[in-house]
Short mmCIF file of C-alpha atoms in Angstrom, two decimals:
data_model
loop_
_atom_site.label_atom_id
_atom_site.label_comp_id
_atom_site.label_asym_id
_atom_site.label_seq_id
_atom_site.Cartn_x
_atom_site.Cartn_y
_atom_site.Cartn_z
CA MET A 1 19.05 -20.56 8.95
CA ARG A 2 21.78 -17.83 9.79
CA ARG A 3 20.51 -14.37 10.64
CA ASP A 4 22.66 -13.07 8.24
CA GLU A 5 21.33 -15.21 5.29
CA HIS A 6 20.23 -13.00 2.13
CA PRO A 7 16.63 -11.88 2.19
CA VAL A 8 15.97 -13.78 -0.63
CA ASP A 9 16.93 -16.97 1.03
CA ARG A 10 14.95 -16.20 3.65
CA LEU A 11 11.69 -15.36 2.19
CA GLN A 12 12.28 -18.83 0.08
CA ALA A 13 12.62 -20.60 3.53
CA LEU A 14 9.35 -18.80 4.65
CA ALA A 15 7.67 -20.02 1.31
CA ALA A 16 8.74 -23.60 1.88
CA LEU A 17 7.86 -23.28 5.51
CA GLU A 18 4.03 -22.57 5.17
CA ARG A 19 3.43 -25.49 2.40
CA ARG A 20 5.80 -28.14 4.14
CA HIS A 21 3.43 -27.52 7.44
CA ASP A 22 0.04 -26.69 5.35
CA LEU A 23 0.05 -23.21 7.83
CA PHE A 24 -2.94 -22.07 5.61
CA SER A 25 -4.96 -24.63 7.03
CA PHE A 26 -5.55 -23.38 10.37
CA ARG A 27 -8.77 -21.91 11.27
CA ILE A 28 -10.09 -19.28 13.40
CA ASP A 29 -13.67 -18.64 13.30
CA GLY A 30 -13.87 -20.24 10.07
CA TRP A 31 -10.99 -18.01 8.39
CA SER A 32 -7.05 -18.55 8.11
CA GLY A 33 -5.04 -17.59 11.14
CA TRP A 34 -1.90 -17.97 9.03
CA ARG A 35 -3.19 -15.43 6.43
CA VAL A 36 -3.67 -12.42 8.65
CA MET A 37 -0.10 -12.77 10.38
CA ARG A 38 1.45 -13.23 6.77
CA ASN A 39 2.15 -10.32 5.64
CA PRO A 40 4.42 -8.72 8.99
CA ILE A 41 6.39 -11.98 8.74
CA TYR A 42 7.00 -11.75 5.32
CA ARG A 43 8.33 -7.94 5.95
CA MET A 44 10.46 -8.91 8.88
CA ALA A 45 12.27 -12.43 6.49
CA GLN A 46 12.79 -9.34 4.33
CA GLY A 47 14.80 -7.38 6.74
CA LEU A 48 13.71 -3.99 5.31
CA PRO A 49 15.32 -1.13 7.25
CA LEU A 50 12.21 0.90 7.35
CA ALA A 51 11.90 4.21 9.07
CA GLN A 52 8.84 3.97 11.29
CA PRO A 53 6.88 7.06 11.77
CA ALA A 54 6.74 8.07 15.89
CA ARG A 55 3.25 7.53 17.13
CA SER A 56 1.76 8.63 19.98
CA ASP A 57 -0.60 6.42 22.06
CA SER A 58 -2.47 8.51 24.12
CA ARG A 59 -3.19 10.64 21.21
CA ARG A 60 -4.38 7.77 19.46
CA SER A 61 -6.17 6.52 22.33
CA LEU A 62 -8.13 9.72 22.95
CA ARG A 63 -8.84 9.63 19.10
CA ALA A 64 -10.40 5.97 19.19
CA LEU A 65 -12.67 7.00 22.70
CA ALA A 66 -13.98 10.26 20.06
CA ALA A 67 -14.60 7.61 17.57
CA THR A 68 -16.40 5.40 19.59
CA ALA A 69 -19.31 8.05 20.21
CA LYS A 70 -19.92 8.66 16.25
CA LEU A 71 -19.55 4.42 15.67
CA ILE A 72 -22.35 4.50 18.55
CA TRP A 73 -24.48 7.01 16.24
CA LEU A 74 -24.22 4.96 12.94
CA TRP A 75 -24.77 1.75 14.90
CA LEU A 76 -28.17 3.33 16.21
CA VAL A 77 -29.48 5.84 13.43
CA ALA A 78 -27.53 5.45 10.21
CA PRO A 79 -29.55 5.00 7.05
CA GLN A 80 -28.49 1.72 4.32
CA ARG A 81 -25.77 3.17 2.33
CA GLU A 82 -25.10 1.70 -1.28
CA LEU A 83 -21.43 1.39 -0.30
CA LEU A 84 -19.08 1.38 2.45
CA ILE A 85 -15.60 3.11 1.89
CA ARG A 86 -12.31 2.52 3.69
CA THR A 87 -9.63 5.12 2.78
CA CYS A 88 -6.93 7.10 4.08
CA ARG A 89 -5.59 10.21 4.99
CA SER A 90 -2.76 10.43 2.62
CA ALA A 91 -5.08 10.17 -0.43
CA LEU A 92 -6.06 13.36 -0.22
CA ARG A 93 -3.68 14.74 -3.07
CA VAL A 94 -5.52 16.29 -5.54
CA PRO A 95 -6.38 19.78 -4.90
CA GLN A 96 -9.96 20.95 -6.40
CA GLY A 97 -10.00 24.93 -6.07
CA GLU A 98 -9.82 25.18 -2.22
CA ARG A 99 -10.45 21.70 -1.36
CA PHE A 100 -8.61 18.26 -1.58
CA ARG A 101 -10.27 15.12 -3.01
CA ASP A 102 -9.39 11.81 -2.13
CA VAL A 103 -7.60 9.90 -5.16
CA TYR A 104 -9.00 6.56 -4.51
CA PHE A 105 -12.80 7.06 -3.94
CA ASP A 106 -14.15 10.75 -4.47
CA GLY A 107 -14.88 10.50 -8.13
CA LEU A 108 -16.88 7.50 -7.60
CA ILE A 109 -18.69 9.29 -4.80
CA GLN A 110 -19.10 12.28 -6.89
CA ASN A 111 -20.83 10.12 -9.36
CA GLY A 112 -23.79 9.41 -6.61
CA HIS A 113 -23.01 6.66 -5.03
CA SER A 114 -24.37 7.00 -1.06
CA CYS A 115 -21.57 5.61 1.20
CA VAL A 116 -20.13 5.67 4.73
CA LYS A 117 -16.56 6.82 4.21
CA LEU A 118 -13.76 5.21 6.60
CA GLU A 119 -10.48 6.66 7.10
CA GLU A 120 -7.39 5.69 8.84
CA ILE A 121 -5.23 8.76 9.98
CA ASN A 122 -1.92 7.36 8.83
CA SER A 123 -0.22 10.91 7.83
CA ALA A 124 -0.62 14.14 10.43
CA ASP A 125 1.18 16.02 7.58
CA PHE A 126 -2.47 15.92 5.67
CA ASP A 127 -4.24 17.29 8.67
CA ARG A 128 -4.77 20.91 6.61
CA GLN A 129 -5.74 18.76 3.27
CA ALA A 130 -8.33 17.03 5.79
CA ALA A 131 -9.77 20.23 7.04
CA ALA A 132 -10.77 21.18 3.65
CA ALA A 133 -11.41 17.60 2.10
CA VAL A 134 -14.41 17.38 -0.69
CA ARG A 135 -15.45 14.24 1.03
CA PRO A 136 -14.91 14.28 5.12
CA PRO A 137 -14.81 11.08 6.53
CA ASP A 138 -17.89 9.49 8.69
CA LEU A 139 -15.35 7.65 11.20
CA ASP A 140 -11.81 6.90 11.96
CA THR A 141 -11.15 3.49 11.46
CA VAL A 142 -8.87 3.81 14.85
CA VAL A 143 -11.93 2.81 16.63
CA PHE A 144 -11.99 -0.69 15.21
CA THR A 145 -7.97 -0.93 16.00
CA PHE A 146 -8.04 0.24 19.39
CA TRP A 147 -11.35 -1.92 20.76
CA GLY A 148 -10.02 -4.57 18.59
CA ARG A 149 -6.90 -4.33 20.78
CA VAL A 150 -8.32 -3.81 23.93
CA LEU A 151 -10.82 -6.84 23.30
CA GLY A 152 -7.79 -9.18 22.01
CA LEU A 153 -5.80 -8.34 25.32
CA LEU A 154 -9.18 -9.13 27.70
CA PHE A 155 -10.71 -12.41 25.46
CA PRO A 156 -7.55 -13.96 23.41
CA VAL A 157 -8.87 -16.53 20.68
CA LYS A 158 -7.75 -19.95 21.31
CA ALA A 159 -4.57 -20.32 18.71
CA LEU A 160 -1.57 -20.73 21.77
CA PRO A 161 -0.61 -23.93 20.44
CA PHE A 162 -0.71 -23.01 16.84
CA CYS A 163 1.52 -19.94 17.48
CA THR A 164 3.82 -21.46 19.59
CA ARG A 165 4.29 -24.13 16.95
CA LEU A 166 4.60 -21.37 14.46
CA ALA A 167 7.12 -19.33 16.94
CA ALA A 168 9.30 -22.22 16.74
CA LEU A 169 9.25 -22.97 13.06
CA LEU A 170 10.07 -19.46 12.31
CA GLU A 171 12.67 -19.35 14.59
CA GLN A 172 14.39 -22.56 13.39
CA GLU A 173 13.96 -22.42 9.57
CA VAL A 174 13.46 -18.67 8.85
CA ALA A 175 15.81 -16.99 11.99
CA VAL A 176 12.62 -14.95 12.30
CA SER A 177 12.39 -14.15 16.20
CA VAL A 178 8.61 -13.64 17.09
CA SER A 179 6.29 -14.45 20.29
CA PRO A 180 4.12 -16.84 20.37
CA ARG A 181 1.87 -14.59 21.99
CA TRP A 182 2.41 -11.60 19.67
CA LEU A 183 1.07 -14.07 16.97
CA ARG A 184 -1.81 -14.68 18.65
CA MET A 185 -2.58 -10.94 19.70
CA ARG A 186 -2.76 -10.10 15.98
CA ILE A 187 -5.13 -13.07 15.60
CA SER A 188 -6.91 -12.09 18.32
CA THR A 189 -7.45 -8.46 17.30
CA VAL A 190 -8.54 -9.10 13.83
CA TYR A 191 -11.14 -11.22 15.33
CA TRP A 192 -12.70 -9.06 17.25
CA GLN A 193 -12.56 -6.18 14.78
CA SER A 194 -14.05 -8.30 12.19
CA ARG A 195 -17.32 -8.79 14.87
CA LEU A 196 -17.16 -4.90 15.55
CA PHE A 197 -16.89 -4.32 11.69
CA ALA A 198 -20.25 -6.83 11.26
CA VAL A 199 -22.23 -4.77 13.44
CA LEU A 200 -21.86 -1.99 11.49
CA LEU A 201 -22.28 -3.68 8.56
CA ALA A 202 -25.36 -5.18 9.74
CA ARG A 203 -26.75 -1.63 10.19
CA LEU A 204 -25.97 0.36 6.48
CA ARG A 205 -26.43 -2.80 4.45
CA PRO A 206 -24.09 -1.75 1.59
CA LYS A 207 -24.07 -3.75 -1.72
CA ALA A 208 -20.33 -3.65 -1.16
CA VAL A 209 -17.13 -2.61 0.49
CA LEU A 210 -14.30 -0.97 -1.32
CA VAL A 211 -11.03 -0.69 0.28
CA ALA A 212 -7.94 1.18 -0.70
CA ASP A 213 -5.21 -1.03 0.61
CA THR A 214 -4.19 -4.80 1.34
CA GLY A 215 -4.76 -6.01 4.81
CA GLU A 216 -7.81 -4.86 5.66
CA TYR A 217 -8.80 -8.74 7.07
CA ALA A 218 -11.16 -7.87 9.63
CA LEU A 219 -13.34 -5.91 7.33
CA ARG A 220 -13.30 -8.68 4.72
CA ILE A 221 -14.18 -11.21 7.18
CA ALA A 222 -16.99 -9.15 8.64
CA CYS A 223 -18.29 -8.57 5.06
CA ARG A 224 -18.41 -12.74 4.61
CA ARG A 225 -20.64 -13.15 7.83
CA ARG A 226 -23.00 -10.60 6.19
CA GLY A 227 -22.61 -12.06 2.70
CA ILE A 228 -21.21 -8.65 1.36
CA ARG A 229 -18.93 -8.12 -1.80
CA PHE A 230 -15.70 -6.69 -1.00
CA ILE A 231 -13.46 -5.12 -3.27
CA GLU A 232 -9.68 -4.20 -3.01
CA LEU A 233 -8.12 -1.49 -4.74
CA GLN A 234 -4.29 -2.23 -5.76
CA HIS A 235 -2.14 0.46 -3.80
CA GLY A 236 0.99 -0.51 -4.01
CA VAL A 237 3.79 -3.63 -5.12
CA LEU A 238 2.08 -6.69 -5.20
CA ASP A 239 4.60 -9.22 -3.88
CA ALA A 240 4.95 -12.76 -2.76
CA ALA A 241 3.80 -11.44 1.56
CA ASP A 242 0.13 -10.22 -0.38
CA ALA A 243 -0.10 -13.36 -2.67
CA VAL A 244 -1.79 -16.13 -1.96
CA PRO A 245 0.14 -19.27 -3.22
CA ALA A 246 -2.06 -21.12 -5.90
CA TRP A 247 -1.63 -24.34 -3.93
CA VAL A 248 -3.67 -23.22 -1.22
CA GLU A 249 -7.24 -24.88 -1.01
CA GLY A 250 -10.22 -22.85 0.47
CA ASP A 251 -12.52 -20.54 -0.96
CA ALA A 252 -11.48 -16.75 -0.93
CA ALA A 253 -13.71 -15.90 2.27
CA GLU A 254 -11.90 -18.41 4.38
CA LEU A 255 -8.66 -17.24 3.08
CA VAL A 256 -9.27 -13.91 3.53
CA MET A 257 -9.34 -13.16 -0.09
CA PRO A 258 -10.97 -10.07 -1.98
CA ASP A 259 -13.68 -11.13 -4.03
CA LEU A 260 -12.68 -8.89 -6.69
CA LEU A 261 -8.63 -7.38 -6.78
CA ALA A 262 -9.03 -4.09 -8.44
CA CYS A 263 -5.60 -3.66 -10.30
CA ARG A 264 -3.88 -0.83 -11.61
CA GLY A 265 -3.15 -2.67 -15.04
CA THR A 266 -2.80 -5.77 -16.93
CA TYR A 267 0.72 -6.33 -15.96
CA TRP A 268 -0.09 -6.65 -12.63
CA ILE A 269 -2.60 -9.49 -13.86
CA GLU A 270 0.00 -11.01 -15.09
CA LYS A 271 2.43 -11.22 -12.52
CA LEU A 272 -0.59 -12.35 -10.10
CA ALA A 273 -1.35 -15.17 -12.75
CA ASP A 274 0.16 -18.21 -10.71
CA THR A 275 -1.44 -17.00 -7.37
CA ARG A 276 -4.96 -17.44 -5.93
CA GLN A 277 -5.71 -13.55 -6.46
CA GLY A 278 -4.78 -13.95 -10.27
CA ARG A 279 -6.96 -14.23 -13.25
CA GLU A 280 -10.80 -14.26 -13.50
CA ALA A 281 -10.03 -12.96 -9.44
CA ALA A 282 -8.36 -9.75 -10.55
CA LEU A 283 -9.55 -7.08 -13.22
CA PRO A 284 -7.68 -4.11 -14.42
CA VAL A 285 -9.06 -0.77 -13.59
CA GLY A 286 -6.72 1.69 -13.70
CA ASN A 287 -5.91 4.73 -11.18
CA GLU A 288 -7.45 8.30 -11.16
CA LEU A 289 -3.86 10.13 -10.65
CA ILE A 290 -2.71 8.23 -13.27
CA ASP A 291 -5.72 9.29 -15.89
CA PHE A 292 -5.31 13.05 -14.56
CA ALA A 293 -1.55 12.95 -15.33
CA ARG A 294 -1.74 11.85 -18.75
CA ARG A 295 -3.99 14.59 -19.82
CA ARG A 296 -1.75 17.03 -18.48
CA ILE A 297 1.57 15.76 -20.26
CA VAL A 298 2.98 18.18 -22.94
CA PRO A 299 6.04 17.95 -25.03
CA ARG A 300 9.45 19.03 -23.15
CA PRO A 301 11.31 21.52 -24.93
CA PRO A 302 14.37 19.97 -26.10
CA GLU A 303 16.41 23.37 -24.18
CA ALA A 304 15.23 22.35 -21.02
CA PRO A 305 17.45 21.48 -17.81
CA LEU A 306 16.68 17.45 -17.58
CA HIS A 307 14.30 16.66 -15.10
CA LEU A 308 14.97 14.00 -12.70
CA VAL A 309 12.44 13.03 -10.10
CA ALA A 310 12.94 10.67 -6.99
CA THR A 311 10.94 9.10 -4.73
CA SER A 312 11.60 7.91 -1.07
CA GLN A 313 9.57 5.38 0.79
CA GLY A 314 10.61 5.33 4.53
CA LEU A 315 13.65 2.96 3.18
CA ASP A 316 17.01 2.51 3.89
CA SER A 317 17.21 6.86 4.08
CA GLU A 318 20.58 7.03 4.96
CA ARG A 319 21.92 5.04 2.22
CA LEU A 320 19.53 6.81 -0.15
CA ALA A 321 20.48 10.23 0.51
CA GLN A 322 24.31 9.10 0.19
CA TRP A 323 23.57 7.57 -3.31
CA LEU A 324 21.69 10.87 -4.43
CA ALA A 325 24.83 12.74 -3.09
CA ASP A 326 26.94 10.88 -4.98
CA MET A 327 24.74 10.64 -8.18
CA ILE A 328 24.90 14.27 -8.16
CA ALA A 329 28.50 14.41 -7.57
CA ALA A 330 29.01 12.06 -11.07
CA ALA A 331 26.80 14.96 -12.87
CA PRO A 332 28.63 15.52 -15.83
CA PRO A 333 29.62 19.30 -16.03
CA GLU A 334 28.21 20.65 -18.95
CA LEU A 335 24.52 19.18 -18.73
CA ALA A 336 21.67 21.23 -17.21
CA TRP A 337 19.70 19.48 -15.14
CA ARG A 338 17.20 19.56 -11.69
CA LEU A 339 16.34 17.03 -9.14
CA SER A 340 12.83 17.08 -7.34
CA LEU A 341 13.13 14.40 -4.44
CA LYS A 342 9.61 13.45 -3.21
CA LEU A 343 9.32 12.41 0.17
CA HIS A 344 6.62 9.55 1.40
CA PRO A 345 4.16 11.26 3.22
CA MET A 346 4.28 8.67 5.98
CA TYR A 347 7.90 6.92 6.44
CA ASP A 348 9.41 9.99 5.38
CA ALA A 349 7.53 12.37 7.32
CA ALA A 350 10.34 13.62 10.06
CA THR A 351 13.76 11.95 8.48
CA LEU A 352 16.33 14.23 8.34
CA ALA A 353 18.42 11.96 6.03
CA TYR A 354 18.61 13.97 3.01
CA ASP A 355 18.94 17.35 4.38
CA ARG A 356 22.42 17.37 3.17
CA LEU A 357 20.99 17.80 -0.37
CA ARG A 358 19.87 20.80 0.38
CA GLY A 359 22.78 22.74 -0.31
CA ASP A 360 22.36 22.48 -4.24
CA SER A 361 20.10 24.71 -5.84
CA ARG A 362 19.61 22.34 -8.61
CA VAL A 363 17.60 20.21 -5.83
CA ARG A 364 14.06 20.47 -4.55
CA ILE A 365 12.92 18.56 -1.81
CA ILE A 366 9.37 17.98 -1.33
CA ALA A 367 7.62 16.89 1.54
CA GLY A 368 4.83 14.16 1.13
CA ALA A 369 1.98 16.31 2.08
CA GLU A 370 3.53 18.90 0.16
CA GLN A 371 2.40 19.93 -3.37
CA PRO A 372 2.99 19.73 -6.10
CA ASN A 373 2.22 15.67 -5.80
CA LEU A 374 4.03 12.73 -7.41
CA PHE A 375 2.07 12.65 -10.43
CA ASP A 376 2.44 16.13 -11.07
CA LEU A 377 6.14 16.20 -10.76
CA LEU A 378 6.22 12.77 -13.14
CA THR A 379 4.29 14.97 -16.40
CA GLU A 380 7.13 16.89 -16.66
CA ALA A 381 9.96 14.14 -16.10
CA ASP A 382 12.73 12.95 -17.97
CA LEU A 383 14.07 10.21 -15.56
CA HIS A 384 12.52 8.28 -12.43
CA LEU A 385 14.24 7.06 -9.28
CA SER A 386 13.83 4.97 -6.24
CA ILE A 387 14.24 1.50 -4.94
CA SER A 388 11.01 -0.49 -5.00
CA SER A 389 8.23 1.87 -4.75
CA ALA A 390 5.01 1.63 -6.28
CA SER A 391 6.31 4.56 -8.07
CA HIS A 392 8.11 2.98 -10.89
CA PHE A 393 5.27 1.62 -12.48
CA ASP A 394 3.31 5.07 -12.02
CA ALA A 395 6.05 6.77 -14.25
CA ALA A 396 6.46 3.71 -16.35
CA ALA A 397 2.22 4.22 -17.01
CA LEU A 398 3.23 7.73 -18.20
CA GLY A 399 6.12 7.35 -20.21
CA VAL A 400 8.73 7.98 -18.07
CA PRO A 401 11.92 5.85 -17.79
CA THR A 402 11.97 4.53 -14.47
CA VAL A 403 15.57 3.54 -12.45
CA VAL A 404 15.63 0.80 -9.93
CA VAL A 405 17.79 2.01 -7.03
CA PRO A 406 20.27 -1.14 -5.84
CA LEU A 407 19.75 -0.58 -2.18
CA SER A 408 18.06 -2.60 0.43
CA GLY A 409 14.79 -3.98 -0.62
CA HIS A 410 15.13 -3.45 -4.36
CA GLU A 411 14.74 -7.04 -4.69
CA LEU A 412 10.87 -6.57 -4.69
CA VAL A 413 10.79 -5.12 -7.89
CA ILE A 414 13.96 -6.49 -9.91
CA GLY A 415 11.69 -8.50 -11.75
CA ALA A 416 10.32 -5.56 -13.53
CA VAL A 417 13.82 -4.58 -14.92
CA ASP A 418 13.45 -5.12 -18.64
CA ASN A 419 15.75 -2.36 -19.83
CA VAL A 420 12.98 -1.00 -21.95
CA GLN A 421 10.68 1.05 -19.50
CA VAL A 422 12.34 0.09 -16.26
CA PHE A 423 15.92 0.11 -15.79
CA LEU A 424 18.69 -0.83 -12.44
CA ALA A 425 21.59 1.33 -12.12
CA ALA A 426 24.61 -0.31 -11.16
CA GLU A 427 26.18 2.56 -9.45
CA PRO A 428 25.37 6.33 -9.21
CA ALA A 429 27.08 7.73 -12.39
CA ALA A 430 24.89 5.30 -14.39
CA VAL A 431 21.81 7.20 -13.88
CA TRP A 432 23.15 9.76 -16.51
CA LYS A 433 23.49 7.58 -18.91
CA LEU A 434 20.29 6.33 -18.26
CA ALA A 435 18.69 9.85 -18.27
CA ARG A 436 19.58 10.13 -22.05
CA HIS A 437 17.07 7.16 -23.05
CA ALA A 438 14.13 7.83 -25.35
CA PRO A 439 11.07 8.07 -24.31
CA ILE A 440 9.08 4.82 -23.95
CA ASP A 441 6.94 4.27 -26.74
CA ALA A 442 3.17 4.94 -25.15
CA ALA A 443 1.87 1.87 -26.60
CA LEU A 444 3.35 -0.02 -23.52
CA THR A 445 2.61 2.27 -21.24
CA HIS A 446 -1.06 1.04 -20.33
CA ARG A 447 -0.03 -2.43 -19.33
CA PHE A 448 0.69 -0.73 -16.44
CA ALA A 449 -2.64 1.59 -15.77
CA THR A 450 -5.57 0.66 -17.82
CA PRO A 451 -7.30 4.37 -18.78
CA GLY A 452 -10.54 5.38 -17.27
CA PHE A 453 -10.40 4.44 -13.81
CA VAL A 454 -13.84 5.64 -12.22
CA GLU A 455 -16.18 4.31 -15.24
CA ASN A 456 -14.24 1.02 -14.76
CA LEU A 457 -15.00 0.53 -11.17
CA GLN A 458 -18.58 1.98 -11.96
CA ARG A 459 -18.72 -1.05 -14.40
CA VAL A 460 -17.76 -3.26 -11.42
CA LEU A 461 -20.11 -2.44 -9.15
CA ALA A 462 -23.21 -2.36 -11.66
CA PRO A 463 -25.72 -5.38 -10.85
#
């Protein structure tokens, strides 16, 4: 396959490769090695121009060393807890007085569950919120990634023949170049992280582990070792990189899948129906931010300027900025409008791509950690725009028509376009016609997010 092939063709070639060569069947310590490598390989095949934030290795190392002392303390003296929760710093998005609450799990914790909270510091922009967190974390997860990598370098798993064969197949059939040692390092890191997590779980003996994102493979493996239920909350768009195909054999633990995938709504259950994560393996539970936002929606005055809300995701940022500039230039001169651009809290934290839009007084650019949050913006929006963000589905859940911008990566959500709730803009000027679309029928919105997030999670955890 040529490197200039369309991403869809490369993804199809990758799906065919993993089935033809039965990549899922390779086991390390009883679990699928391909499963823990698969997501980044799919992203490489997609060739998405994602703007990665700069990271300081020295700062991460210092954080890891500080967290090591906390981890040892937990190993030695922590009492048993009902839950182990793994979240991220950018989840601190809901103001609660002078403090900030985690949108994934604080509602559950406030109902009386004892827990240990692990936090990934995925964005330095949320340091102020972290200092005023309603429920501060007990441990920085960098301790597991740091020591998992160190141990993986010192004691790599015996997987080099498989990784060498896999690297050659990826180059020949998908035009994706990766080093066999990079592949082995990924497996080795997960292996050692799982060993560290298993020791912590042995001490805490929680009834369940809940995580806020796909990809917590090491923690899942550790749960299997200790016989602990593992529940994964849907974080964003669930696509081919996350879903294990239906033809793959093995139980959920072997394939490093959650015991239960807590999806936002029945739409995602339907999308996953032909995968191992669909049907009885998934349950719609909703999303707390959407629950909050639904209670705040008020009718818009007819004379109010049209409000467009755009969300970035660190994806094709330069071209998205130009696309928005072209859209603004094509606005009907008689139309009163305003545009709120909410930047991604992690991938667009330091981008300058959108500075060209700041000269227009009708445009407001809002940093990821800055208030208002996206859901506050959507409660007063007439239309939402993004490339392939999960925000498309958040908007639809709130009755806001949403427009797919046809730039790199939009193929991930093209299947959601129904011209009722989700639309595709062929060109920037087309947005202004779509912006006059009638509001979405409220009966359709719950399929994207089931109401009652905290209560639904409580039922999931009930004996």
